[in-house]
Coordinates of C-alpha atoms and ligand atoms in Angstrom, one line a residue:
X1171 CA -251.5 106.2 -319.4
X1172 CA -255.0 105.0 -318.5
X1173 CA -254.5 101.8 -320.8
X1174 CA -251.0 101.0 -319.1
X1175 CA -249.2 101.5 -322.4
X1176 CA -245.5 102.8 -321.9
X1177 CA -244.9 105.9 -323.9
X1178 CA -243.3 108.5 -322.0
X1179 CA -239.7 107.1 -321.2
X1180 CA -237.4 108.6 -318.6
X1181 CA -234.2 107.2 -319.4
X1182 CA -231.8 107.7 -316.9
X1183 CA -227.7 106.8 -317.7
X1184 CA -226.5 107.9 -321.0
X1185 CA -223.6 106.2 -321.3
X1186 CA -222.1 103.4 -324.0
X1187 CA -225.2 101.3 -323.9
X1188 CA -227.8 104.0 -322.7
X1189 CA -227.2 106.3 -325.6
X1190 CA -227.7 103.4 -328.1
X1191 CA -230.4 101.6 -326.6
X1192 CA -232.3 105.3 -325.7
X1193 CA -231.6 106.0 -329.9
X1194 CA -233.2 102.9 -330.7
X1195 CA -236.6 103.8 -328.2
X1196 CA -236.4 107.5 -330.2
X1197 CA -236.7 105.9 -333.6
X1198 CA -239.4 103.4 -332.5
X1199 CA -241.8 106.7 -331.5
X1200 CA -241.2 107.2 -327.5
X1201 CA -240.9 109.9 -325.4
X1202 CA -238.4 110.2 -324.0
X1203 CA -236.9 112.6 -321.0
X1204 CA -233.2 111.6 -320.8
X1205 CA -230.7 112.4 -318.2
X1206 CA -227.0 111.7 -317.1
X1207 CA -224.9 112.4 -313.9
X1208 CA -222.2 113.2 -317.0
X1209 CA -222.6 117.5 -317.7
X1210 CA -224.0 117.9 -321.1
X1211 CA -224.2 114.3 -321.9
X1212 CA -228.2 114.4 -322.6
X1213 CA -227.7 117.6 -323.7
X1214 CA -225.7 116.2 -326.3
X1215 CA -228.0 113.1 -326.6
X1216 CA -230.8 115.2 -327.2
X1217 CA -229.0 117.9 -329.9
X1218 CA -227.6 114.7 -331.9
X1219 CA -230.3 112.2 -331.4
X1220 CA -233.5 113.7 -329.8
X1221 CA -235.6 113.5 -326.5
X1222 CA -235.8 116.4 -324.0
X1223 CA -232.2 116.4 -321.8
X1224 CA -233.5 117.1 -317.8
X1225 CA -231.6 119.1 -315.1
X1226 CA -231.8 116.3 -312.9
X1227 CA -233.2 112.4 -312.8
X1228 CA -236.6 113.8 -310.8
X1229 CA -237.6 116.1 -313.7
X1230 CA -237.3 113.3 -315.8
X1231 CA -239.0 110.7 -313.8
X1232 CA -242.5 113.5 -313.7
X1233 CA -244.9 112.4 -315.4
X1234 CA -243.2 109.6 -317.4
X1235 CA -245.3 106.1 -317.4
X1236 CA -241.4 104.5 -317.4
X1237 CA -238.3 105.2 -316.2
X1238 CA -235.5 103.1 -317.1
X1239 CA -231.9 103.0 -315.5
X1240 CA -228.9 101.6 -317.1
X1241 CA -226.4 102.5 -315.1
X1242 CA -222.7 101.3 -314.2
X1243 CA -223.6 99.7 -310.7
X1244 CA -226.7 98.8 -307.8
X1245 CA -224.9 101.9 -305.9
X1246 CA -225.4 104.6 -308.8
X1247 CA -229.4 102.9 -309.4
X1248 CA -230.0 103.3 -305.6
X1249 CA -228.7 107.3 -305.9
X1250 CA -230.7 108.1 -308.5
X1251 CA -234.0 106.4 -307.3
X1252 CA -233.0 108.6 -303.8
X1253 CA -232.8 111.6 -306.4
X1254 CA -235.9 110.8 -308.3
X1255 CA -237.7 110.9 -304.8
X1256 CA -241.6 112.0 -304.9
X1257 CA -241.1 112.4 -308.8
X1258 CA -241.3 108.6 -309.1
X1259 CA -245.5 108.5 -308.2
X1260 CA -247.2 105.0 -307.9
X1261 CA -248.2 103.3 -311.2
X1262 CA -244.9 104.1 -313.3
X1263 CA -243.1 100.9 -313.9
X1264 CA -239.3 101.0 -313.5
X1265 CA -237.3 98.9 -316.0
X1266 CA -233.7 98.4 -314.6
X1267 CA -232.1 97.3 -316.9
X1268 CA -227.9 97.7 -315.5
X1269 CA -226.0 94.7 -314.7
X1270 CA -226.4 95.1 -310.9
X1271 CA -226.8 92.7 -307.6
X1272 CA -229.7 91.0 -307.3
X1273 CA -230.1 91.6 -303.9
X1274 CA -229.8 95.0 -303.7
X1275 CA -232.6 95.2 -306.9
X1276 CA -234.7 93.0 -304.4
X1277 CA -234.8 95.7 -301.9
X1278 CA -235.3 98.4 -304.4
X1279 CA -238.0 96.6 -305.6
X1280 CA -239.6 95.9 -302.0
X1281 CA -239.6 100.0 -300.8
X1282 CA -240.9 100.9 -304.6
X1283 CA -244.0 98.0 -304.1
X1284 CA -244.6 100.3 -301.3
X1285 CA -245.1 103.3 -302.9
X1286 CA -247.6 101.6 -305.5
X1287 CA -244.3 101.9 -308.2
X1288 CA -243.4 98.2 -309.9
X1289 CA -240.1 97.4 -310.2
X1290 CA -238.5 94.6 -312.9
X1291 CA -235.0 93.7 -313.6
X1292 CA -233.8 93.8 -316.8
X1293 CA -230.2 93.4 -318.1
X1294 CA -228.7 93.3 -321.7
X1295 CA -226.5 91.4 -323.3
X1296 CA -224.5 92.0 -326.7
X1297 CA -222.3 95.0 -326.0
X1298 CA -222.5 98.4 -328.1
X1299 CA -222.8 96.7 -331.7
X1300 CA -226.0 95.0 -330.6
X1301 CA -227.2 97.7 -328.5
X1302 CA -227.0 100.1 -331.8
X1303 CA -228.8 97.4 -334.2
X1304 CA -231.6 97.1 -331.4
X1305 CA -230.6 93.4 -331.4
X1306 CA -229.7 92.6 -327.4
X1307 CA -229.9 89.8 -325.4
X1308 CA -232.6 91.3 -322.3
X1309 CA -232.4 89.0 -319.5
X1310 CA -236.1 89.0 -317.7
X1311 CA -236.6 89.0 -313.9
X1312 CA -239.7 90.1 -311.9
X1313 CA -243.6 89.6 -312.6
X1314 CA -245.1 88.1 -315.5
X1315 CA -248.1 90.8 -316.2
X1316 CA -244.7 94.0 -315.3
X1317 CA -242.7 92.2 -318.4
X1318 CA -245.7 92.2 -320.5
X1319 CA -246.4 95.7 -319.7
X1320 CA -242.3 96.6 -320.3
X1321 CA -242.6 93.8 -324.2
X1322 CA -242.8 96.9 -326.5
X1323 CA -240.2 98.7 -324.9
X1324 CA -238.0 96.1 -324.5
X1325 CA -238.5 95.3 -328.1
X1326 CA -237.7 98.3 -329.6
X1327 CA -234.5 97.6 -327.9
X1328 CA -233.8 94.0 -328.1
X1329 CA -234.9 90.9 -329.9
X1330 CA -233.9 87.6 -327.6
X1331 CA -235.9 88.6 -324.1
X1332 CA -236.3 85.4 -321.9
X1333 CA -238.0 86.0 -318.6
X1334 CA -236.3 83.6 -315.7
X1335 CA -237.9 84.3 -312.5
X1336 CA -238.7 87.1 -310.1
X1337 CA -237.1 90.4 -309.7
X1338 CA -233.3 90.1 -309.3
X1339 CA -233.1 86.7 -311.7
X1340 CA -232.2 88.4 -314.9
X1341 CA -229.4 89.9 -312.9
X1342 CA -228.0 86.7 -311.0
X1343 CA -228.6 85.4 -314.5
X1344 CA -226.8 88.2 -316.3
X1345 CA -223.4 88.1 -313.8
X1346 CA -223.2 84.2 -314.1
X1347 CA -223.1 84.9 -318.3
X1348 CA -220.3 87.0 -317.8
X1349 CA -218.5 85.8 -315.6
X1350 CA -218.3 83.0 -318.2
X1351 CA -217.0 85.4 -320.7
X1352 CA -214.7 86.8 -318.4
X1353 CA -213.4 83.3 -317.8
X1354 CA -213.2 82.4 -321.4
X1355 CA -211.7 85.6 -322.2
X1356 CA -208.7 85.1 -319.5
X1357 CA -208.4 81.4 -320.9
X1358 CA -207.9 81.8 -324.4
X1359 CA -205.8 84.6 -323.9
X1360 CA -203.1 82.2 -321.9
X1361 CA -203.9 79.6 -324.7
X1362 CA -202.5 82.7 -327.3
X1363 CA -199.2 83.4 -325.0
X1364 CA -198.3 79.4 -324.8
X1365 CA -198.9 79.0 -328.3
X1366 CA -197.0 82.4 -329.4
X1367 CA -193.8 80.6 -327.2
X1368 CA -193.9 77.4 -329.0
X1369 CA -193.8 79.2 -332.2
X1370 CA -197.9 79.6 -333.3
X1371 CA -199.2 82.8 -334.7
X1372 CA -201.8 83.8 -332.5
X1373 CA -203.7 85.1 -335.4
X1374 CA -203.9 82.0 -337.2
X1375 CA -204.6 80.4 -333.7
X1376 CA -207.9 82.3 -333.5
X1377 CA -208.6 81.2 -336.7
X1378 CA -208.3 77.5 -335.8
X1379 CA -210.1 77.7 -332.8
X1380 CA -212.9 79.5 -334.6
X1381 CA -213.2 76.7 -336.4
X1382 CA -212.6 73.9 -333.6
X1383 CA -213.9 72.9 -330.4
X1384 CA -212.1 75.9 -328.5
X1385 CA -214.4 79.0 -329.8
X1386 CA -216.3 81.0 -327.7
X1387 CA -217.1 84.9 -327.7
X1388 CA -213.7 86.3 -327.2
X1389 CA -212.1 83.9 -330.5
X1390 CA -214.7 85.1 -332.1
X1391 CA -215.6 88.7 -331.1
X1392 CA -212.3 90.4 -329.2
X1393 CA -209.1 89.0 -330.0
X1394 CA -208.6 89.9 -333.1
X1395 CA -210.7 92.8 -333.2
X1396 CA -209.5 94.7 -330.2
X1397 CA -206.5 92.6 -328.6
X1398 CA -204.4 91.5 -331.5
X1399 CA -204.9 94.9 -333.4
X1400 CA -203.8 96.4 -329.7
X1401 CA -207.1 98.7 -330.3
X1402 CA -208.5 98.0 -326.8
X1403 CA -212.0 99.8 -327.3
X1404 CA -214.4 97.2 -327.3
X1405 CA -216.5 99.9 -325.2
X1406 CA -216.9 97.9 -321.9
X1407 CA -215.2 98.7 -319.6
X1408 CA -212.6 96.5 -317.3
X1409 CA -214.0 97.8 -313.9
X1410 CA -217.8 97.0 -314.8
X1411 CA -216.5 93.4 -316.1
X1412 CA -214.5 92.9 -313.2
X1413 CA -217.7 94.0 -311.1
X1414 CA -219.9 91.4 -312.2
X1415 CA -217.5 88.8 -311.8
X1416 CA -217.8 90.0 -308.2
X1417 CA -221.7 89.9 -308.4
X1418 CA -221.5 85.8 -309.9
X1419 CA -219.6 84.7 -306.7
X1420 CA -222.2 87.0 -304.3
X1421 CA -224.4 84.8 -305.9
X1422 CA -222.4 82.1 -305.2
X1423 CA -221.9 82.8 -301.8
X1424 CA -225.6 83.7 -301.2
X1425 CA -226.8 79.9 -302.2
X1426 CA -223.6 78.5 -300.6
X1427 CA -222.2 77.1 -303.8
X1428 CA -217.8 76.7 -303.9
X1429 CA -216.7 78.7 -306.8
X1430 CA -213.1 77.9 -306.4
X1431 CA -212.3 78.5 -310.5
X1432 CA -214.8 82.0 -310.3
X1433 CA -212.6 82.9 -307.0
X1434 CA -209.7 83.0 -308.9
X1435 CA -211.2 84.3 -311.9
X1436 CA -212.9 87.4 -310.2
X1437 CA -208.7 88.0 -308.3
X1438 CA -207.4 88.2 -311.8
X1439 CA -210.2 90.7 -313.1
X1440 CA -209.5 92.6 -309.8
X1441 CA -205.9 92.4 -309.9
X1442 CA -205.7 93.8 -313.1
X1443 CA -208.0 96.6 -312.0
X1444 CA -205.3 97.7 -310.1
X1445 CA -202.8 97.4 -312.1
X1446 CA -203.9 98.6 -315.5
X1447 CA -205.4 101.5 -313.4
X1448 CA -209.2 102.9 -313.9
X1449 CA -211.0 103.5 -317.4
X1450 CA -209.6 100.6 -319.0
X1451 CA -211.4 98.6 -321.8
X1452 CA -212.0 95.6 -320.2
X1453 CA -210.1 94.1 -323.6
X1454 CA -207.3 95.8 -321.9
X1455 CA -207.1 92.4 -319.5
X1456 CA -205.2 91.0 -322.1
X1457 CA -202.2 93.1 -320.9
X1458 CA -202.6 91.9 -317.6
X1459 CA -202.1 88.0 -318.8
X1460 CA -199.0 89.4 -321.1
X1461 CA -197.0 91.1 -318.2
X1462 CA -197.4 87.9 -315.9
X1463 CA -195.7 86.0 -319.2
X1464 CA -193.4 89.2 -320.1
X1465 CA -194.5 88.8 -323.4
X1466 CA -196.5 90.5 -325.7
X1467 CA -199.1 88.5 -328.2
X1468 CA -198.3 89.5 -331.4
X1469 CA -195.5 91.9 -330.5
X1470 CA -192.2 91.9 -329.0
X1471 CA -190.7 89.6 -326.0
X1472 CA -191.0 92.0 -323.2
X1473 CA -188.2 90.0 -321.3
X1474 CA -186.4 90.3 -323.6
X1475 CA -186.8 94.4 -324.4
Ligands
NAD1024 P1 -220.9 103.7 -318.8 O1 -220.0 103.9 -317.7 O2 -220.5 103.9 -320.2 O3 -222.3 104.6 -318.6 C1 -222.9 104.8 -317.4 C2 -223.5 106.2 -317.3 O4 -224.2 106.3 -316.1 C3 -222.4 107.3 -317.4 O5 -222.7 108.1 -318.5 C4 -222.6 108.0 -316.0 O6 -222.3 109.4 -316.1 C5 -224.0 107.7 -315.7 N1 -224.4 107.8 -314.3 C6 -223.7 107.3 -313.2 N2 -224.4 107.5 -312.1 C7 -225.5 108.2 -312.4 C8 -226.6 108.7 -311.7 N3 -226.7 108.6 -310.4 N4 -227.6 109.3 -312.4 C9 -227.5 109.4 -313.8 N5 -226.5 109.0 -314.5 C10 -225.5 108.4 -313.9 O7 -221.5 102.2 -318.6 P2 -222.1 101.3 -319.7 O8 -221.0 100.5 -320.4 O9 -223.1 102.0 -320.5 O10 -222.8 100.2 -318.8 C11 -224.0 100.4 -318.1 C12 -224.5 99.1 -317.4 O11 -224.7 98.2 -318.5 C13 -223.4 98.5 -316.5 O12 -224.1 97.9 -315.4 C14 -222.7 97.5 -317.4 O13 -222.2 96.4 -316.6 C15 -223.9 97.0 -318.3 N6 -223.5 96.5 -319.6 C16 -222.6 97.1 -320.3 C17 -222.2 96.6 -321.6 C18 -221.2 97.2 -322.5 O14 -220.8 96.5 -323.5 N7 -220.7 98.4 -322.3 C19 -222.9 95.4 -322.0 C20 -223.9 94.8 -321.2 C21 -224.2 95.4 -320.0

């Protein structure tokens, strides 16, 4: 558009956060063009929610002033740009908005500057219940006057948006935020198996730490919810957690920063990749922790089976 107002959205990834976050730009009066790798997905996107599903990402990309990718990795981002191809034409602002590597957003971001098409990085935080009340946590990296361009879209999705530095930031920023849930996740859960041996109720143990010094997002958010009721569908899954775990100590490594504690954390994530198998709710880690005990919180003593 000749004012550089965003309206037309191509949306690209509708997956647990995509088809949330692409319902909320729907309701706020976008565009959109969706489409998904998935058969049928935006097909189904577009019967149940709206927005026209495309064939493929380049006949969503034509003619949008947007496109936005939220997609599970920097590998699927860099095949769909590659699909998108000519379709992607020099003034259309991409917001990528997956939790990917910094670097490899960098580089995007370089060959797109060459084509006259701005790139910014923009990840989310909050999960599926804050990507459905519009309510995220969008993580800001690239320039100042592409963010301001990208505000109404971004709000429409999210309501805490904090801009920390050039294109790749929000995502170094976004892997070192979850690599800190991933590590207070694996924590507390060994805090429940001790306490479960000595005799505590692990549900009365999240209960005391909610209200002590030892909260923090899984106490308070997963354990009972999806661990202790055994539901494991918090809707994120165990290999994109376990990924950006991986991307926090690429970051480490890249500024030459030890990251002994990370190290071990990020062998645990990926260990139990392998164990549990692929698909897994990243929840699902908690039966990881309870084989290397051979107990199970809230259940039976596996050893003892
Ligand atoms: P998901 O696996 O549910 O969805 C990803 C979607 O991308 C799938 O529908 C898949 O078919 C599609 N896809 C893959 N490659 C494609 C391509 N080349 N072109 C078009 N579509 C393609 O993943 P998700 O949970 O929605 O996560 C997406 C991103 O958001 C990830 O980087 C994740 O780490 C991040 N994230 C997820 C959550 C969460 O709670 N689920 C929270 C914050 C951030």
């Amino acid at each position: 558009m000749s004012n550089g107002s965003l309206h037309r959205i191509a949306f690209i990834g509708i997956g647990n956060m995509g088809w949330p976050m692409a319902a909320r730009l729907i309701e706020a009066g976008f565009d959109l063009a969706v489409f998904d790798a998935a058969p049928d997905r935006a097909a189904r996107f577009a019967t149940e929610v709206g927005g026209h599903a495309a064939g493929d990402a380049a006949s969503a990309v034509r003619g949008a002033d947007a496109v936005i990718t939220i997609l599970p990795t920097s590998k699927h981002v860099g095949q769909a740009l590659d699909a998108m191809g000519d379709a992607l034409t020099a003034g259309t602002l991409v917001i990528e908005m997956s939790s990917g590597v910094p670097t490899a957003t960098r580089g995007f971001a370089e060959s797109l500057a060459a084509r006259g098409v701005t790139m910014i990085d923009a990840p989310v935080s909050g999960g599926v219940p804050r990507a459905k009340t519009g309510d995220l946590a969008i993580i800001l990296g690239g320039e100042a006057q592409a963010i301001s361009r990208a505000d109404p879209v971004l709000r429409a999705m999210g309501t805490t948006l904090t801009h920390v530095g050039g294109v790749g930031s929000g995502q170094a920023m976004k892997a070192l935020n979850n690599l800190m849930g991933a590590a207070g996740f694996l924590i507390g859960v060994e805090a429940l198996l001790i306490g479960q041996r000595f005799g505590l109720d692990p549900a009365v143990m999240v209960d005391v730490l909610n209200a002590s010094t030892g909260m923090n997002n899984s106490t308070q958010k997963k354990f009972k919810q999806f661990v202790l009721s055994r539901r494991f569908d918090a809707g994120f899954g165990l290999d994109l957690m376990a990924k950006d775990v991986s991307v926090a100590l690429e970051v480490g490594r890249d500024t030459n920063t030890p990251t002994p504690f990370a190290a071990l954390c990020r062998e645990m994530w990926a260990s139990a990749q392998g164990l549990l198998g692929p698909g897994q709710d990243h929840t699902a880690m908690a039966q990881f922790s309870e084989r290397l005990v051979g107990e199970t919180l809230g259940g039976g003593n596996r050893a003892a089976e």
